[in-house]
């Protein structure tokens, strides 16, 4: 990319999160990612550069090692003309959601992160006329306007029936957790108050040429269901497919603790119980697939926040006494090979040292990053003669797709966010406890509500 010849009219608004904003080039398969800050908080150019470089280093030296070479795209930090950045900011301002405008685009440093456009296939170059379908799945659950049937345990089960259920649930209540792009343009996701049926009909209209190219399928509800069913099946096959080798297998663990295979709150589990079944067929994720490798990184959270917080406080007390040691402890980087190697220590026996506490804190940060990442699946219909092309292909009922799978949103979670997570976890537990107690009180028979004391009556058997 020629930073000296930048035209803001060649770039369009692509999307934004809490901490960054992305614009995509109209012709080339690249995006620029800019940091965002509250109006009252400004960073120097050097701080912005280091922040972005830390993102690159963490992706390259840690997440790429865990998830594989082809799944993680690190990008590079670029310096852009300030005039271009300011004009670009003015151009896209009207397209930004009002809820995201509480933070401003960094227009003072000139630094941005240049990355491949993951809404395009990343494995091979294709002719421009070939259509591209892209599905972005947010791994964690987000904020919902209403209760969703989606449960991450279903998606990560490896059981196709449960995965189909999870993906259909995401499609029914997409919000920020599922987006679908066609040729780089958002066609589904972040829904408003429209009914799911209306959204599905419109989505099926977009997808029908991909999955039923011969146009042999009539319109109407049957057509919509058939198209959505094909989409869900293809996504499931891609998620279960093998990818390039990462080093998540280096995380050696003992026997996994036994627990419920299905979340008790999951509608999928309730439907099984209505059918008189206790648990679904145990499938498990193939070790080569991206979901398996992502799950291994998520499981670096060995202690959960309740067990981790005392260790965080141990590190904090040490830093209060020796603040100059913060750099040595690599809390703010550098995220290099040495940082990665320390993450492989999965011991849980606390020897009382700061080193043990720091390792668990860093593992927690990496695990939380993997729990909040997004998986981007790009699909492109294969040409009739594909026998000579060596590339990953997934079949559907009436077509075949070349595909690539990538992971994004891999910024390491801040060290300073741990107290917030601890408080949030406490609020969740308290709310759950109150809700359960209220539910128990509501179903309690009236004769037990009338008096606080009760009498135990024993009958002869």
mmCIF file of N, CA and C in Angstrom, residues 311-440:
data_model
loop_
_atom_site.group_PDB
_atom_site.id
_atom_site.type_symbol
_atom_site.label_atom_id
_atom_site.label_comp_id
_atom_site.label_asym_id
_atom_site.label_seq_id
_atom_site.Cartn_x
_atom_site.Cartn_y
_atom_site.Cartn_z
ATOM 1 N N UNK A 311 -4.676 -14.169 43.159
ATOM 2 C CA UNK A 311 -3.359 -14.163 42.522
ATOM 3 C C UNK A 311 -3.081 -12.821 41.859
ATOM 4 N N UNK A 312 -4.107 -12.232 41.273
ATOM 5 C CA UNK A 312 -3.978 -10.883 40.715
ATOM 6 C C UNK A 312 -3.584 -9.891 41.805
ATOM 7 N N UNK A 313 -4.202 -10.004 42.975
ATOM 8 C CA UNK A 313 -3.883 -9.106 44.086
ATOM 9 C C UNK A 313 -2.429 -9.316 44.542
ATOM 10 N N UNK A 314 -1.946 -10.562 44.472
ATOM 11 C CA UNK A 314 -0.549 -10.830 44.839
ATOM 12 C C UNK A 314 0.392 -10.084 43.898
ATOM 13 N N UNK A 315 0.099 -10.119 42.609
ATOM 14 C CA UNK A 315 0.922 -9.394 41.639
ATOM 15 C C UNK A 315 0.826 -7.890 41.888
ATOM 16 N N UNK A 316 -0.369 -7.409 42.178
ATOM 17 C CA UNK A 316 -0.570 -5.978 42.437
ATOM 18 C C UNK A 316 0.241 -5.507 43.639
ATOM 19 N N UNK A 317 0.228 -6.288 44.692
ATOM 20 C CA UNK A 317 1.003 -5.904 45.891
ATOM 21 C C UNK A 317 2.491 -5.844 45.568
ATOM 22 N N UNK A 318 2.957 -6.770 44.753
ATOM 23 C CA UNK A 318 4.366 -6.760 44.361
ATOM 24 C C UNK A 318 4.687 -5.516 43.535
ATOM 25 N N UNK A 319 3.788 -5.151 42.626
ATOM 26 C CA UNK A 319 4.023 -3.971 41.790
ATOM 27 C C UNK A 319 3.942 -2.675 42.597
ATOM 28 N N UNK A 320 3.123 -2.662 43.626
ATOM 29 C CA UNK A 320 3.065 -1.479 44.484
ATOM 30 C C UNK A 320 4.389 -1.267 45.207
ATOM 31 N N UNK A 321 5.042 -2.373 45.537
ATOM 32 C CA UNK A 321 6.336 -2.286 46.228
ATOM 33 C C UNK A 321 7.485 -2.075 45.244
ATOM 34 N N UNK A 322 7.352 -2.689 44.048
ATOM 35 C CA UNK A 322 8.417 -2.584 43.045
ATOM 36 C C UNK A 322 7.818 -2.187 41.688
ATOM 37 N N UNK A 323 7.373 -0.946 41.534
ATOM 38 C CA UNK A 323 6.713 -0.535 40.284
ATOM 39 C C UNK A 323 7.609 -0.638 39.057
ATOM 40 N N UNK A 324 8.921 -0.568 39.269
ATOM 41 C CA UNK A 324 9.836 -0.631 38.135
ATOM 42 C C UNK A 324 9.884 -2.035 37.510
ATOM 43 N N UNK A 325 9.306 -3.033 38.179
ATOM 44 C CA UNK A 325 9.327 -4.408 37.689
ATOM 45 C C UNK A 325 8.221 -4.708 36.675
ATOM 46 N N UNK A 326 7.327 -3.757 36.445
ATOM 47 C CA UNK A 326 6.198 -4.008 35.540
ATOM 48 C C UNK A 326 6.676 -4.414 34.149
ATOM 49 N N UNK A 327 7.709 -3.761 33.649
ATOM 50 C CA UNK A 327 8.228 -4.091 32.326
ATOM 51 C C UNK A 327 8.870 -5.472 32.319
ATOM 52 N N UNK A 328 9.601 -5.813 33.383
ATOM 53 C CA UNK A 328 10.249 -7.118 33.478
ATOM 54 C C UNK A 328 9.222 -8.241 33.491
ATOM 55 N N UNK A 329 8.083 -7.987 34.122
ATOM 56 C CA UNK A 329 7.032 -9.000 34.209
ATOM 57 C C UNK A 329 6.259 -9.149 32.894
ATOM 58 N N UNK A 330 6.516 -8.285 31.919
ATOM 59 C CA UNK A 330 5.892 -8.341 30.582
ATOM 60 C C UNK A 330 4.371 -8.183 30.633
ATOM 61 N N UNK A 331 3.899 -7.398 31.563
ATOM 62 C CA UNK A 331 2.455 -7.173 31.656
ATOM 63 C C UNK A 331 1.955 -6.379 30.450
ATOM 64 N N UNK A 332 2.745 -5.440 29.994
ATOM 65 C CA UNK A 332 2.384 -4.628 28.830
ATOM 66 C C UNK A 332 3.206 -4.997 27.604
ATOM 67 N N UNK A 333 3.750 -6.184 27.578
ATOM 68 C CA UNK A 333 4.609 -6.603 26.493
ATOM 69 C C UNK A 333 6.069 -6.583 26.932
ATOM 70 N N UNK A 334 6.997 -6.965 26.074
ATOM 71 C CA UNK A 334 6.744 -7.444 24.708
ATOM 72 C C UNK A 334 6.132 -8.845 24.691
ATOM 73 N N UNK A 335 5.267 -9.080 23.737
ATOM 74 C CA UNK A 335 4.606 -10.371 23.599
ATOM 75 C C UNK A 335 5.397 -11.218 22.600
ATOM 76 N N UNK A 336 6.440 -11.817 23.120
ATOM 77 C CA UNK A 336 7.395 -12.531 22.283
ATOM 78 C C UNK A 336 7.366 -14.024 22.586
ATOM 79 N N UNK A 337 8.371 -14.746 22.099
ATOM 80 C CA UNK A 337 8.445 -16.196 22.302
ATOM 81 C C UNK A 337 8.543 -16.546 23.779
ATOM 82 N N UNK A 338 9.265 -15.744 24.548
ATOM 83 C CA UNK A 338 9.392 -15.997 25.986
ATOM 84 C C UNK A 338 8.031 -15.887 26.670
ATOM 85 N N UNK A 339 7.247 -14.903 26.283
ATOM 86 C CA UNK A 339 5.892 -14.735 26.821
ATOM 87 C C UNK A 339 5.053 -15.966 26.493
ATOM 88 N N UNK A 340 5.144 -16.439 25.242
ATOM 89 C CA UNK A 340 4.367 -17.607 24.813
ATOM 90 C C UNK A 340 4.752 -18.856 25.596
ATOM 91 N N UNK A 341 6.043 -19.072 25.797
ATOM 92 C CA UNK A 341 6.504 -20.277 26.476
ATOM 93 C C UNK A 341 5.985 -20.360 27.911
ATOM 94 N N UNK A 342 5.875 -19.216 28.578
ATOM 95 C CA UNK A 342 5.375 -19.223 29.964
ATOM 96 C C UNK A 342 3.909 -19.640 30.032
ATOM 97 N N UNK A 343 3.167 -19.443 28.930
ATOM 98 C CA UNK A 343 1.754 -19.813 28.920
ATOM 99 C C UNK A 343 1.561 -21.323 28.922
ATOM 100 N N UNK A 344 2.589 -22.085 28.581
ATOM 101 C CA UNK A 344 2.477 -23.533 28.476
ATOM 102 C C UNK A 344 2.578 -24.236 29.820
ATOM 103 N N UNK A 345 2.882 -23.486 30.885
ATOM 104 C CA UNK A 345 2.978 -24.065 32.231
ATOM 105 C C UNK A 345 1.579 -24.177 32.819
ATOM 106 N N UNK A 346 1.029 -25.383 32.849
ATOM 107 C CA UNK A 346 -0.349 -25.593 33.290
ATOM 108 C C UNK A 346 -0.445 -26.112 34.716
ATOM 109 N N UNK A 347 0.628 -25.974 35.483
ATOM 110 C CA UNK A 347 0.583 -26.420 36.880
ATOM 111 C C UNK A 347 -0.409 -25.571 37.666
ATOM 112 N N UNK A 348 -1.086 -26.191 38.622
ATOM 113 C CA UNK A 348 -2.067 -25.488 39.460
ATOM 114 C C UNK A 348 -1.676 -25.504 40.931
ATOM 115 N N UNK A 349 -0.520 -26.057 41.251
ATOM 116 C CA UNK A 349 -0.062 -26.095 42.646
ATOM 117 C C UNK A 349 0.627 -24.781 42.984
ATOM 118 N N UNK A 350 -0.001 -23.985 43.800
ATOM 119 C CA UNK A 350 0.485 -22.643 44.138
ATOM 120 C C UNK A 350 1.648 -22.735 45.113
ATOM 121 N N UNK A 351 2.821 -22.240 44.692
ATOM 122 C CA UNK A 351 3.989 -22.236 45.567
ATOM 123 C C UNK A 351 4.147 -20.910 46.299
ATOM 124 N N UNK A 352 3.160 -20.025 46.144
ATOM 125 C CA UNK A 352 3.185 -18.763 46.873
ATOM 126 C C UNK A 352 4.030 -17.683 46.235
ATOM 127 N N UNK A 353 4.584 -17.921 45.049
ATOM 128 C CA UNK A 353 5.474 -16.955 44.421
ATOM 129 C C UNK A 353 4.704 -15.996 43.513
ATOM 130 N N UNK A 354 5.336 -14.876 43.226
ATOM 131 C CA UNK A 354 4.771 -13.922 42.276
ATOM 132 C C UNK A 354 4.801 -14.527 40.865
ATOM 133 N N UNK A 355 5.827 -15.324 40.575
ATOM 134 C CA UNK A 355 5.947 -15.928 39.249
ATOM 135 C C UNK A 355 4.753 -16.835 38.946
ATOM 136 N N UNK A 356 4.338 -17.640 39.925
ATOM 137 C CA UNK A 356 3.169 -18.510 39.718
ATOM 138 C C UNK A 356 1.922 -17.668 39.489
ATOM 139 N N UNK A 357 1.731 -16.656 40.336
ATOM 140 C CA UNK A 357 0.549 -15.800 40.213
ATOM 141 C C UNK A 357 0.519 -15.104 38.856
ATOM 142 N N UNK A 358 1.677 -14.607 38.400
ATOM 143 C CA UNK A 358 1.735 -13.887 37.131
ATOM 144 C C UNK A 358 1.402 -14.819 35.965
ATOM 145 N N UNK A 359 1.913 -16.053 35.995
ATOM 146 C CA UNK A 359 1.620 -17.005 34.919
ATOM 147 C C UNK A 359 0.124 -17.251 34.799
ATOM 148 N N UNK A 360 -0.548 -17.433 35.939
ATOM 149 C CA UNK A 360 -1.995 -17.680 35.912
ATOM 150 C C UNK A 360 -2.758 -16.446 35.421
ATOM 151 N N UNK A 361 -2.288 -15.259 35.801
ATOM 152 C CA UNK A 361 -2.922 -14.024 35.338
ATOM 153 C C UNK A 361 -2.786 -13.893 33.822
ATOM 154 N N UNK A 362 -1.584 -14.153 33.298
ATOM 155 C CA UNK A 362 -1.382 -14.048 31.849
ATOM 156 C C UNK A 362 -2.185 -15.106 31.094
ATOM 157 N N UNK A 363 -2.268 -16.315 31.647
ATOM 158 C CA UNK A 363 -3.072 -17.360 31.010
ATOM 159 C C UNK A 363 -4.548 -16.960 30.978
ATOM 160 N N UNK A 364 -5.015 -16.349 32.059
ATOM 161 C CA UNK A 364 -6.411 -15.893 32.105
ATOM 162 C C UNK A 364 -6.676 -14.851 31.033
ATOM 163 N N UNK A 365 -5.756 -13.905 30.861
ATOM 164 C CA UNK A 365 -5.933 -12.863 29.846
ATOM 165 C C UNK A 365 -6.009 -13.462 28.442
ATOM 166 N N UNK A 366 -5.143 -14.442 28.163
ATOM 167 C CA UNK A 366 -5.148 -15.079 26.847
ATOM 168 C C UNK A 366 -6.430 -15.885 26.655
ATOM 169 N N UNK A 367 -6.867 -16.598 27.702
ATOM 170 C CA UNK A 367 -8.093 -17.386 27.614
ATOM 171 C C UNK A 367 -9.301 -16.498 27.349
ATOM 172 N N UNK A 368 -9.371 -15.368 28.035
ATOM 173 C CA UNK A 368 -10.493 -14.450 27.833
ATOM 174 C C UNK A 368 -10.467 -13.850 26.434
ATOM 175 N N UNK A 369 -9.283 -13.668 25.877
ATOM 176 C CA UNK A 369 -9.169 -13.204 24.486
ATOM 177 C C UNK A 369 -9.775 -14.225 23.537
ATOM 178 N N UNK A 370 -9.457 -15.509 23.759
ATOM 179 C CA UNK A 370 -10.002 -16.569 22.894
ATOM 180 C C UNK A 370 -11.512 -16.720 23.083
ATOM 181 N N UNK A 371 -12.020 -16.404 24.275
ATOM 182 C CA UNK A 371 -13.463 -16.525 24.523
ATOM 183 C C UNK A 371 -14.250 -15.405 23.845
ATOM 184 N N UNK A 372 -13.577 -14.340 23.466
ATOM 185 C CA UNK A 372 -14.275 -13.187 22.892
ATOM 186 C C UNK A 372 -13.888 -12.938 21.439
ATOM 187 N N UNK A 373 -13.242 -13.905 20.802
ATOM 188 C CA UNK A 373 -12.806 -13.704 19.416
ATOM 189 C C UNK A 373 -13.956 -13.983 18.452
ATOM 190 N N UNK A 374 -13.736 -13.696 17.192
ATOM 191 C CA UNK A 374 -14.707 -13.980 16.136
ATOM 192 C C UNK A 374 -14.087 -14.899 15.102
ATOM 193 N N UNK A 375 -14.906 -15.766 14.522
ATOM 194 C CA UNK A 375 -14.467 -16.666 13.454
ATOM 195 C C UNK A 375 -15.111 -16.203 12.153
ATOM 196 N N UNK A 376 -14.287 -15.986 11.144
ATOM 197 C CA UNK A 376 -14.750 -15.489 9.852
ATOM 198 C C UNK A 376 -14.609 -16.600 8.812
ATOM 199 N N UNK A 377 -15.725 -16.976 8.215
ATOM 200 C CA UNK A 377 -15.756 -18.022 7.193
ATOM 201 C C UNK A 377 -16.096 -17.382 5.853
ATOM 202 N N UNK A 378 -15.208 -17.489 4.879
ATOM 203 C CA UNK A 378 -15.446 -16.966 3.535
ATOM 204 C C UNK A 378 -15.704 -18.132 2.587
ATOM 205 N N UNK A 379 -16.754 -18.018 1.780
ATOM 206 C CA UNK A 379 -17.161 -19.082 0.850
ATOM 207 C C UNK A 379 -17.289 -18.516 -0.551
ATOM 208 N N UNK A 380 -16.814 -19.264 -1.538
ATOM 209 C CA UNK A 380 -16.962 -18.855 -2.924
ATOM 210 C C UNK A 380 -17.316 -20.067 -3.765
ATOM 211 N N UNK A 381 -18.380 -19.998 -4.591
ATOM 212 C CA UNK A 381 -18.764 -21.146 -5.419
ATOM 213 C C UNK A 381 -17.621 -21.574 -6.328
ATOM 214 N N UNK A 382 -17.417 -22.885 -6.407
ATOM 215 C CA UNK A 382 -16.359 -23.423 -7.271
ATOM 216 C C UNK A 382 -16.819 -23.383 -8.727
ATOM 217 N N UNK A 383 -15.859 -23.182 -9.605
ATOM 218 C CA UNK A 383 -16.137 -23.326 -11.025
ATOM 219 C C UNK A 383 -16.312 -24.803 -11.351
ATOM 220 N N UNK A 384 -16.854 -25.100 -12.496
ATOM 221 C CA UNK A 384 -17.146 -26.497 -12.836
ATOM 222 C C UNK A 384 -15.891 -27.356 -12.860
ATOM 223 N N UNK A 385 -14.806 -26.813 -13.375
ATOM 224 C CA UNK A 385 -13.565 -27.581 -13.446
ATOM 225 C C UNK A 385 -12.671 -27.206 -12.280
ATOM 226 N N UNK A 386 -12.781 -27.933 -11.177
ATOM 227 C CA UNK A 386 -11.973 -27.643 -9.997
ATOM 228 C C UNK A 386 -11.052 -28.792 -9.623
ATOM 229 N N UNK A 387 -10.982 -29.805 -10.495
ATOM 230 C CA UNK A 387 -10.215 -31.000 -10.150
ATOM 231 C C UNK A 387 -8.725 -30.716 -10.027
ATOM 232 N N UNK A 388 -8.230 -29.734 -10.771
ATOM 233 C CA UNK A 388 -6.794 -29.473 -10.781
ATOM 234 C C UNK A 388 -6.367 -28.484 -9.695
ATOM 235 N N UNK A 389 -7.323 -27.884 -8.990
ATOM 236 C CA UNK A 389 -6.993 -26.858 -8.002
ATOM 237 C C UNK A 389 -6.870 -27.479 -6.616
ATOM 238 N N UNK A 390 -5.729 -27.266 -5.984
ATOM 239 C CA UNK A 390 -5.491 -27.771 -4.639
ATOM 240 C C UNK A 390 -5.917 -26.713 -3.629
ATOM 241 N N UNK A 391 -7.128 -26.847 -3.112
ATOM 242 C CA UNK A 391 -7.646 -25.873 -2.169
ATOM 243 C C UNK A 391 -8.753 -26.515 -1.355
ATOM 244 N N UNK A 392 -9.035 -26.000 -0.144
ATOM 245 C CA UNK A 392 -10.105 -26.577 0.672
ATOM 246 C C UNK A 392 -11.468 -26.319 0.048
ATOM 247 N N UNK A 393 -12.253 -27.370 -0.047
ATOM 248 C CA UNK A 393 -13.578 -27.300 -0.669
ATOM 249 C C UNK A 393 -14.586 -27.981 0.243
ATOM 250 N N UNK A 394 -15.764 -27.383 0.370
ATOM 251 C CA UNK A 394 -16.840 -27.973 1.153
ATOM 252 C C UNK A 394 -18.061 -28.139 0.251
ATOM 253 N N UNK A 395 -18.733 -29.305 0.300
ATOM 254 C CA UNK A 395 -19.891 -29.515 -0.567
ATOM 255 C C UNK A 395 -21.186 -29.072 0.095
ATOM 256 N N UNK A 396 -22.151 -28.686 -0.726
ATOM 257 C CA UNK A 396 -23.536 -28.529 -0.278
ATOM 258 C C UNK A 396 -24.374 -29.440 -1.161
ATOM 259 N N UNK A 397 -25.693 -29.387 -1.050
ATOM 260 C CA UNK A 397 -26.543 -30.318 -1.802
ATOM 261 C C UNK A 397 -26.368 -30.171 -3.310
ATOM 262 N N UNK A 398 -26.272 -28.927 -3.794
ATOM 263 C CA UNK A 398 -26.240 -28.710 -5.234
ATOM 264 C C UNK A 398 -25.057 -27.871 -5.705
ATOM 265 N N UNK A 399 -24.103 -27.626 -4.841
ATOM 266 C CA UNK A 399 -22.944 -26.830 -5.250
ATOM 267 C C UNK A 399 -21.758 -27.179 -4.361
ATOM 268 N N UNK A 400 -20.614 -26.601 -4.698
ATOM 269 C CA UNK A 400 -19.386 -26.778 -3.918
ATOM 270 C C UNK A 400 -18.760 -25.404 -3.697
ATOM 271 N N UNK A 401 -18.119 -25.246 -2.522
ATOM 272 C CA UNK A 401 -17.547 -23.948 -2.171
ATOM 273 C C UNK A 401 -16.083 -24.095 -1.796
ATOM 274 N N UNK A 402 -15.248 -23.229 -2.364
ATOM 275 C CA UNK A 402 -13.912 -23.024 -1.816
ATOM 276 C C UNK A 402 -14.081 -22.160 -0.581
ATOM 277 N N UNK A 403 -13.265 -22.407 0.447
ATOM 278 C CA UNK A 403 -13.472 -21.653 1.684
ATOM 279 C C UNK A 403 -12.154 -21.345 2.378
ATOM 280 N N UNK A 404 -12.203 -20.341 3.227
ATOM 281 C CA UNK A 404 -11.111 -20.052 4.157
ATOM 282 C C UNK A 404 -11.724 -19.694 5.498
ATOM 283 N N UNK A 405 -11.010 -20.020 6.566
ATOM 284 C CA UNK A 405 -11.471 -19.743 7.932
ATOM 285 C C UNK A 405 -10.406 -18.927 8.637
ATOM 286 N N UNK A 406 -10.805 -17.805 9.211
ATOM 287 C CA UNK A 406 -9.869 -16.918 9.888
ATOM 288 C C UNK A 406 -10.419 -16.526 11.258
ATOM 289 N N UNK A 407 -9.524 -16.071 12.123
ATOM 290 C CA UNK A 407 -9.911 -15.604 13.455
ATOM 291 C C UNK A 407 -9.539 -14.137 13.571
ATOM 292 N N UNK A 408 -10.436 -13.343 14.120
ATOM 293 C CA UNK A 408 -10.145 -11.933 14.350
ATOM 294 C C UNK A 408 -10.583 -11.536 15.747
ATOM 295 N N UNK A 409 -10.379 -10.266 16.095
ATOM 296 C CA UNK A 409 -10.620 -9.761 17.456
ATOM 297 C C UNK A 409 -9.729 -10.490 18.453
ATOM 298 N N UNK A 410 -8.429 -10.484 18.177
ATOM 299 C CA UNK A 410 -7.474 -11.201 19.021
ATOM 300 C C UNK A 410 -6.592 -10.270 19.835
ATOM 301 N N UNK A 411 -7.086 -9.085 20.177
ATOM 302 C CA UNK A 411 -6.326 -8.189 21.057
ATOM 303 C C UNK A 411 -6.303 -8.781 22.463
ATOM 304 N N UNK A 412 -5.127 -8.851 23.056
ATOM 305 C CA UNK A 412 -4.999 -9.379 24.407
ATOM 306 C C UNK A 412 -5.810 -8.547 25.390
ATOM 307 N N UNK A 413 -6.603 -9.213 26.216
ATOM 308 C CA UNK A 413 -7.432 -8.508 27.194
ATOM 309 C C UNK A 413 -6.547 -7.766 28.196
ATOM 310 N N UNK A 414 -6.923 -6.532 28.539
ATOM 311 C CA UNK A 414 -6.063 -5.714 29.407
ATOM 312 C C UNK A 414 -5.917 -6.307 30.813
ATOM 313 N N UNK A 415 -4.729 -6.160 31.353
ATOM 314 C CA UNK A 415 -4.462 -6.569 32.734
ATOM 315 C C UNK A 415 -5.389 -5.829 33.691
ATOM 316 N N UNK A 416 -5.652 -4.554 33.398
ATOM 317 C CA UNK A 416 -6.471 -3.725 34.285
ATOM 318 C C UNK A 416 -7.943 -4.114 34.296
ATOM 319 N N UNK A 417 -8.377 -4.974 33.372
ATOM 320 C CA UNK A 417 -9.791 -5.350 33.319
ATOM 321 C C UNK A 417 -10.147 -6.453 34.304
ATOM 322 N N UNK A 418 -9.167 -7.055 34.958
ATOM 323 C CA UNK A 418 -9.442 -8.186 35.855
ATOM 324 C C UNK A 418 -10.334 -7.795 37.030
ATOM 325 N N UNK A 419 -10.109 -6.668 37.733
ATOM 326 C CA UNK A 419 -11.030 -6.292 38.813
ATOM 327 C C UNK A 419 -12.458 -6.106 38.315
ATOM 328 N N UNK A 420 -12.625 -5.539 37.118
ATOM 329 C CA UNK A 420 -13.964 -5.369 36.548
ATOM 330 C C UNK A 420 -14.620 -6.725 36.322
ATOM 331 N N UNK A 421 -13.860 -7.692 35.784
ATOM 332 C CA UNK A 421 -14.413 -9.016 35.556
ATOM 333 C C UNK A 421 -14.811 -9.689 36.865
ATOM 334 N N UNK A 422 -14.021 -9.460 37.893
ATOM 335 C CA UNK A 422 -14.315 -10.038 39.212
ATOM 336 C C UNK A 422 -15.627 -9.472 39.768
ATOM 337 N N UNK A 423 -15.796 -8.168 39.672
ATOM 338 C CA UNK A 423 -17.038 -7.538 40.147
ATOM 339 C C UNK A 423 -18.228 -7.980 39.305
ATOM 340 N N UNK A 424 -18.036 -8.049 37.994
ATOM 341 C CA UNK A 424 -19.120 -8.463 37.106
ATOM 342 C C UNK A 424 -19.550 -9.893 37.416
ATOM 343 N N UNK A 425 -18.583 -10.766 37.666
ATOM 344 C CA UNK A 425 -18.907 -12.144 37.993
ATOM 345 C C UNK A 425 -19.720 -12.216 39.284
ATOM 346 N N UNK A 426 -19.361 -11.382 40.268
ATOM 347 C CA UNK A 426 -20.117 -11.349 41.513
ATOM 348 C C UNK A 426 -21.549 -10.899 41.300
ATOM 349 N N UNK A 427 -21.732 -9.892 40.433
ATOM 350 C CA UNK A 427 -23.091 -9.419 40.138
ATOM 351 C C UNK A 427 -23.916 -10.503 39.465
ATOM 352 N N UNK A 428 -23.291 -11.237 38.538
ATOM 353 C CA UNK A 428 -23.999 -12.303 37.834
ATOM 354 C C UNK A 428 -24.433 -13.390 38.810
ATOM 355 N N UNK A 429 -23.520 -13.788 39.707
ATOM 356 C CA UNK A 429 -23.836 -14.831 40.680
ATOM 357 C C UNK A 429 -24.956 -14.373 41.612
ATOM 358 N N UNK A 430 -24.881 -13.115 42.092
ATOM 359 C CA UNK A 430 -25.918 -12.596 42.989
ATOM 360 C C UNK A 430 -27.268 -12.536 42.297
ATOM 361 N N UNK A 431 -27.282 -12.088 41.039
ATOM 362 C CA UNK A 431 -28.539 -12.008 40.306
ATOM 363 C C UNK A 431 -29.124 -13.394 40.091
ATOM 364 N N UNK A 432 -28.253 -14.339 39.754
ATOM 365 C CA UNK A 432 -28.724 -15.709 39.533
ATOM 366 C C UNK A 432 -29.315 -16.288 40.824
ATOM 367 N N UNK A 433 -28.614 -16.045 41.940
ATOM 368 C CA UNK A 433 -29.101 -16.565 43.223
ATOM 369 C C UNK A 433 -30.465 -15.994 43.574
ATOM 370 N N UNK A 434 -30.621 -14.684 43.386
ATOM 371 C CA UNK A 434 -31.904 -14.053 43.684
ATOM 372 C C UNK A 434 -32.998 -14.581 42.766
ATOM 373 N N UNK A 435 -32.658 -14.766 41.493
ATOM 374 C CA UNK A 435 -33.651 -15.263 40.540
ATOM 375 C C UNK A 435 -34.106 -16.670 40.896
ATOM 376 N N UNK A 436 -33.158 -17.532 41.264
ATOM 377 C CA UNK A 436 -33.493 -18.905 41.629
ATOM 378 C C UNK A 436 -34.341 -18.938 42.891
ATOM 379 N N UNK A 437 -33.958 -18.105 43.889
ATOM 380 C CA UNK A 437 -34.738 -18.053 45.127
ATOM 381 C C UNK A 437 -36.150 -17.560 44.867
ATOM 382 N N UNK A 438 -36.272 -16.546 44.009
ATOM 383 C CA UNK A 438 -37.599 -16.020 43.687
ATOM 384 C C UNK A 438 -38.432 -17.071 42.963
ATOM 385 N N UNK A 439 -37.792 -17.836 42.065
ATOM 386 C CA UNK A 439 -38.512 -18.884 41.331
ATOM 387 C C UNK A 439 -38.961 -19.987 42.288
ATOM 388 N N UNK A 440 -38.062 -20.362 43.233
ATOM 389 C CA UNK A 440 -38.417 -21.389 44.202
ATOM 390 C C UNK A 440 -39.572 -20.932 45.076
#
